[in-house]
Amino acid sequence: MEKIVAQLARYAPNIPNAIEARQLMVAPDLEERFGLIGGHIFHGELLPGQIYEGRFGVRSPIAGLYLCGSGTHPGGCVSGFPGRRAAQAVLADRVLA
């Protein structure tokens, strides 16, 4: 972690003094602490079989239950977008009801 801070300090000299706390978590830590299988923050590998149609949609088999986490399309690497898609589905379903 020191090497990362030193590299950042080349561009932002004040950064070492601005850091109040640090924590390094690797995949096994993420799995143990947050239940992320394999420590994957995106709920699976970003491989062809697990992106696009390989991800869950926003609508679940239970009426009125919508999915908006990293496991849904387009995945967790697009911040907020799964939630936006779920909200759009809720609004669309309310209009149709």
JSON list of C-alpha atoms in Angstrom, two decimals:
[
{"chain": "A", "resi": 1, "resn": "MET", "atom": "CA", "xyz": [0.00, 0.00, 0.00]},
{"chain": "A", "resi": 2, "resn": "GLU", "atom": "CA", "xyz": [2.94, 2.31, 0.63]},
{"chain": "A", "resi": 3, "resn": "LYS", "atom": "CA", "xyz": [3.97, 2.09, -3.03]},
{"chain": "A", "resi": 4, "resn": "ILE", "atom": "CA", "xyz": [0.49, 3.16, -4.13]},
{"chain": "A", "resi": 5, "resn": "VAL", "atom": "CA", "xyz": [0.48, 6.14, -1.77]},
{"chain": "A", "resi": 6, "resn": "ALA", "atom": "CA", "xyz": [3.98, 7.11, -2.92]},
{"chain": "A", "resi": 7, "resn": "GLN", "atom": "CA", "xyz": [2.86, 6.98, -6.56]},
{"chain": "A", "resi": 8, "resn": "LEU", "atom": "CA", "xyz": [-0.21, 9.12, -5.82]},
{"chain": "A", "resi": 9, "resn": "ALA", "atom": "CA", "xyz": [1.99, 11.58, -3.91]},
{"chain": "A", "resi": 10, "resn": "ARG", "atom": "CA", "xyz": [3.89, 12.29, -7.11]},
{"chain": "A", "resi": 11, "resn": "TYR", "atom": "CA", "xyz": [0.74, 14.00, -8.42]},
{"chain": "A", "resi": 12, "resn": "ALA", "atom": "CA", "xyz": [-0.90, 15.02, -5.15]},
{"chain": "A", "resi": 13, "resn": "PRO", "atom": "CA", "xyz": [1.91, 15.75, -2.67]},
{"chain": "A", "resi": 14, "resn": "ASN", "atom": "CA", "xyz": [-0.48, 16.30, 0.24]},
{"chain": "A", "resi": 15, "resn": "ILE", "atom": "CA", "xyz": [-2.09, 12.87, -0.03]},
{"chain": "A", "resi": 16, "resn": "PRO", "atom": "CA", "xyz": [0.06, 11.02, 2.53]},
{"chain": "A", "resi": 17, "resn": "ASN", "atom": "CA", "xyz": [-0.93, 13.57, 5.18]},
{"chain": "A", "resi": 18, "resn": "ALA", "atom": "CA", "xyz": [-4.59, 13.52, 4.13]},
{"chain": "A", "resi": 19, "resn": "ILE", "atom": "CA", "xyz": [-5.03, 9.77, 4.62]},
{"chain": "A", "resi": 20, "resn": "GLU", "atom": "CA", "xyz": [-6.66, 9.14, 7.99]},
{"chain": "A", "resi": 21, "resn": "ALA", "atom": "CA", "xyz": [-7.10, 5.36, 7.77]},
{"chain": "A", "resi": 22, "resn": "ARG", "atom": "CA", "xyz": [-6.25, 2.52, 5.42]},
{"chain": "A", "resi": 23, "resn": "GLN", "atom": "CA", "xyz": [-7.55, -0.96, 4.93]},
{"chain": "A", "resi": 24, "resn": "LEU", "atom": "CA", "xyz": [-6.48, -3.52, 2.40]},
{"chain": "A", "resi": 25, "resn": "MET", "atom": "CA", "xyz": [-9.00, -6.22, 1.55]},
{"chain": "A", "resi": 26, "resn": "VAL", "atom": "CA", "xyz": [-8.32, -9.02, -0.89]},
{"chain": "A", "resi": 27, "resn": "ALA", "atom": "CA", "xyz": [-10.81, -11.50, -2.39]},
{"chain": "A", "resi": 28, "resn": "PRO", "atom": "CA", "xyz": [-10.92, -13.92, 0.58]},
{"chain": "A", "resi": 29, "resn": "ASP", "atom": "CA", "xyz": [-11.53, -10.98, 2.93]},
{"chain": "A", "resi": 30, "resn": "LEU", "atom": "CA", "xyz": [-14.44, -9.75, 0.79]},
{"chain": "A", "resi": 31, "resn": "GLU", "atom": "CA", "xyz": [-15.93, -13.24, 0.68]},
{"chain": "A", "resi": 32, "resn": "GLU", "atom": "CA", "xyz": [-15.69, -13.70, 4.44]},
{"chain": "A", "resi": 33, "resn": "ARG", "atom": "CA", "xyz": [-16.83, -10.23, 5.48]},
{"chain": "A", "resi": 34, "resn": "PHE", "atom": "CA", "xyz": [-19.52, -9.47, 2.89]},
{"chain": "A", "resi": 35, "resn": "GLY", "atom": "CA", "xyz": [-20.42, -12.92, 1.54]},
{"chain": "A", "resi": 36, "resn": "LEU", "atom": "CA", "xyz": [-19.19, -12.10, -1.96]},
{"chain": "A", "resi": 37, "resn": "ILE", "atom": "CA", "xyz": [-18.55, -15.50, -3.50]},
{"chain": "A", "resi": 38, "resn": "GLY", "atom": "CA", "xyz": [-14.94, -15.65, -4.60]},
{"chain": "A", "resi": 39, "resn": "GLY", "atom": "CA", "xyz": [-14.59, -12.04, -3.45]},
{"chain": "A", "resi": 40, "resn": "HIS", "atom": "CA", "xyz": [-16.15, -10.81, -6.70]},
{"chain": "A", "resi": 41, "resn": "ILE", "atom": "CA", "xyz": [-17.50, -7.30, -6.17]},
{"chain": "A", "resi": 42, "resn": "PHE", "atom": "CA", "xyz": [-19.42, -7.60, -9.44]},
{"chain": "A", "resi": 43, "resn": "HIS", "atom": "CA", "xyz": [-21.21, -10.83, -8.39]},
{"chain": "A", "resi": 44, "resn": "GLY", "atom": "CA", "xyz": [-19.27, -13.01, -10.79]},
{"chain": "A", "resi": 45, "resn": "GLU", "atom": "CA", "xyz": [-16.61, -12.79, -13.42]},
{"chain": "A", "resi": 46, "resn": "LEU", "atom": "CA", "xyz": [-17.03, -10.27, -16.21]},
{"chain": "A", "resi": 47, "resn": "LEU", "atom": "CA", "xyz": [-16.80, -12.96, -18.87]},
{"chain": "A", "resi": 48, "resn": "PRO", "atom": "CA", "xyz": [-18.99, -13.53, -21.95]},
{"chain": "A", "resi": 49, "resn": "GLY", "atom": "CA", "xyz": [-21.23, -16.07, -20.19]},
{"chain": "A", "resi": 50, "resn": "GLN", "atom": "CA", "xyz": [-21.85, -13.74, -17.26]},
{"chain": "A", "resi": 51, "resn": "ILE", "atom": "CA", "xyz": [-22.56, -10.43, -18.96]},
{"chain": "A", "resi": 52, "resn": "TYR", "atom": "CA", "xyz": [-25.43, -9.11, -21.07]},
{"chain": "A", "resi": 53, "resn": "GLU", "atom": "CA", "xyz": [-28.15, -11.78, -21.19]},
{"chain": "A", "resi": 54, "resn": "GLY", "atom": "CA", "xyz": [-26.09, -13.91, -18.78]},
{"chain": "A", "resi": 55, "resn": "ARG", "atom": "CA", "xyz": [-26.94, -11.51, -15.95]},
{"chain": "A", "resi": 56, "resn": "PHE", "atom": "CA", "xyz": [-30.24, -11.39, -14.13]},
{"chain": "A", "resi": 57, "resn": "GLY", "atom": "CA", "xyz": [-32.88, -8.98, -15.37]},
{"chain": "A", "resi": 58, "resn": "VAL", "atom": "CA", "xyz": [-34.51, -6.46, -13.06]},
{"chain": "A", "resi": 59, "resn": "ARG", "atom": "CA", "xyz": [-37.83, -8.31, -12.73]},
{"chain": "A", "resi": 60, "resn": "SER", "atom": "CA", "xyz": [-37.93, -11.36, -10.50]},
{"chain": "A", "resi": 61, "resn": "PRO", "atom": "CA", "xyz": [-40.46, -14.21, -10.73]},
{"chain": "A", "resi": 62, "resn": "ILE", "atom": "CA", "xyz": [-42.22, -12.63, -7.72]},
{"chain": "A", "resi": 63, "resn": "ALA", "atom": "CA", "xyz": [-44.58, -9.84, -8.77]},
{"chain": "A", "resi": 64, "resn": "GLY", "atom": "CA", "xyz": [-43.44, -6.50, -7.38]},
{"chain": "A", "resi": 65, "resn": "LEU", "atom": "CA", "xyz": [-39.96, -7.71, -6.43]},
{"chain": "A", "resi": 66, "resn": "TYR", "atom": "CA", "xyz": [-37.24, -6.04, -8.47]},
{"chain": "A", "resi": 67, "resn": "LEU", "atom": "CA", "xyz": [-33.50, -6.73, -8.55]},
{"chain": "A", "resi": 68, "resn": "CYS", "atom": "CA", "xyz": [-31.02, -3.87, -8.64]},
{"chain": "A", "resi": 69, "resn": "GLY", "atom": "CA", "xyz": [-27.66, -5.20, -7.46]},
{"chain": "A", "resi": 70, "resn": "SER", "atom": "CA", "xyz": [-24.37, -5.96, -9.15]},
{"chain": "A", "resi": 71, "resn": "GLY", "atom": "CA", "xyz": [-25.68, -9.34, -10.25]},
{"chain": "A", "resi": 72, "resn": "THR", "atom": "CA", "xyz": [-28.14, -7.70, -12.63]},
{"chain": "A", "resi": 73, "resn": "HIS", "atom": "CA", "xyz": [-27.39, -6.34, -16.07]},
{"chain": "A", "resi": 74, "resn": "PRO", "atom": "CA", "xyz": [-25.16, -4.43, -16.78]},
{"chain": "A", "resi": 75, "resn": "GLY", "atom": "CA", "xyz": [-23.32, -5.36, -13.59]},
{"chain": "A", "resi": 76, "resn": "GLY", "atom": "CA", "xyz": [-21.63, -3.51, -10.78]},
{"chain": "A", "resi": 77, "resn": "CYS", "atom": "CA", "xyz": [-19.01, -1.83, -12.91]},
{"chain": "A", "resi": 78, "resn": "VAL", "atom": "CA", "xyz": [-21.58, 0.74, -14.08]},
{"chain": "A", "resi": 79, "resn": "SER", "atom": "CA", "xyz": [-22.34, 2.63, -10.86]},
{"chain": "A", "resi": 80, "resn": "GLY", "atom": "CA", "xyz": [-26.01, 3.11, -10.19]},
{"chain": "A", "resi": 81, "resn": "PHE", "atom": "CA", "xyz": [-27.18, 1.75, -13.52]},
{"chain": "A", "resi": 82, "resn": "PRO", "atom": "CA", "xyz": [-28.74, -1.49, -12.22]},
{"chain": "A", "resi": 83, "resn": "GLY", "atom": "CA", "xyz": [-30.77, 0.60, -9.77]},
{"chain": "A", "resi": 84, "resn": "ARG", "atom": "CA", "xyz": [-31.82, 2.98, -12.52]},
{"chain": "A", "resi": 85, "resn": "ARG", "atom": "CA", "xyz": [-32.97, 0.07, -14.67]},
{"chain": "A", "resi": 86, "resn": "ALA", "atom": "CA", "xyz": [-34.97, -1.36, -11.75]},
{"chain": "A", "resi": 87, "resn": "ALA", "atom": "CA", "xyz": [-36.60, 2.02, -11.08]},
{"chain": "A", "resi": 88, "resn": "GLN", "atom": "CA", "xyz": [-37.55, 2.31, -14.76]},
{"chain": "A", "resi": 89, "resn": "ALA", "atom": "CA", "xyz": [-39.12, -1.16, -14.61]},
{"chain": "A", "resi": 90, "resn": "VAL", "atom": "CA", "xyz": [-41.11, -0.22, -11.50]},
{"chain": "A", "resi": 91, "resn": "LEU", "atom": "CA", "xyz": [-42.41, 2.92, -13.18]},
{"chain": "A", "resi": 92, "resn": "ALA", "atom": "CA", "xyz": [-43.24, 1.06, -16.39]},
{"chain": "A", "resi": 93, "resn": "ASP", "atom": "CA", "xyz": [-45.08, -1.67, -14.49]},
{"chain": "A", "resi": 94, "resn": "ARG", "atom": "CA", "xyz": [-47.08, 0.87, -12.49]},
{"chain": "A", "resi": 95, "resn": "VAL", "atom": "CA", "xyz": [-48.21, 2.56, -15.70]},
{"chain": "A", "resi": 96, "resn": "LEU", "atom": "CA", "xyz": [-49.30, -0.79, -17.14]},
{"chain": "A", "resi": 97, "resn": "ALA", "atom": "CA", "xyz": [-51.18, -1.85, -13.98]}
]
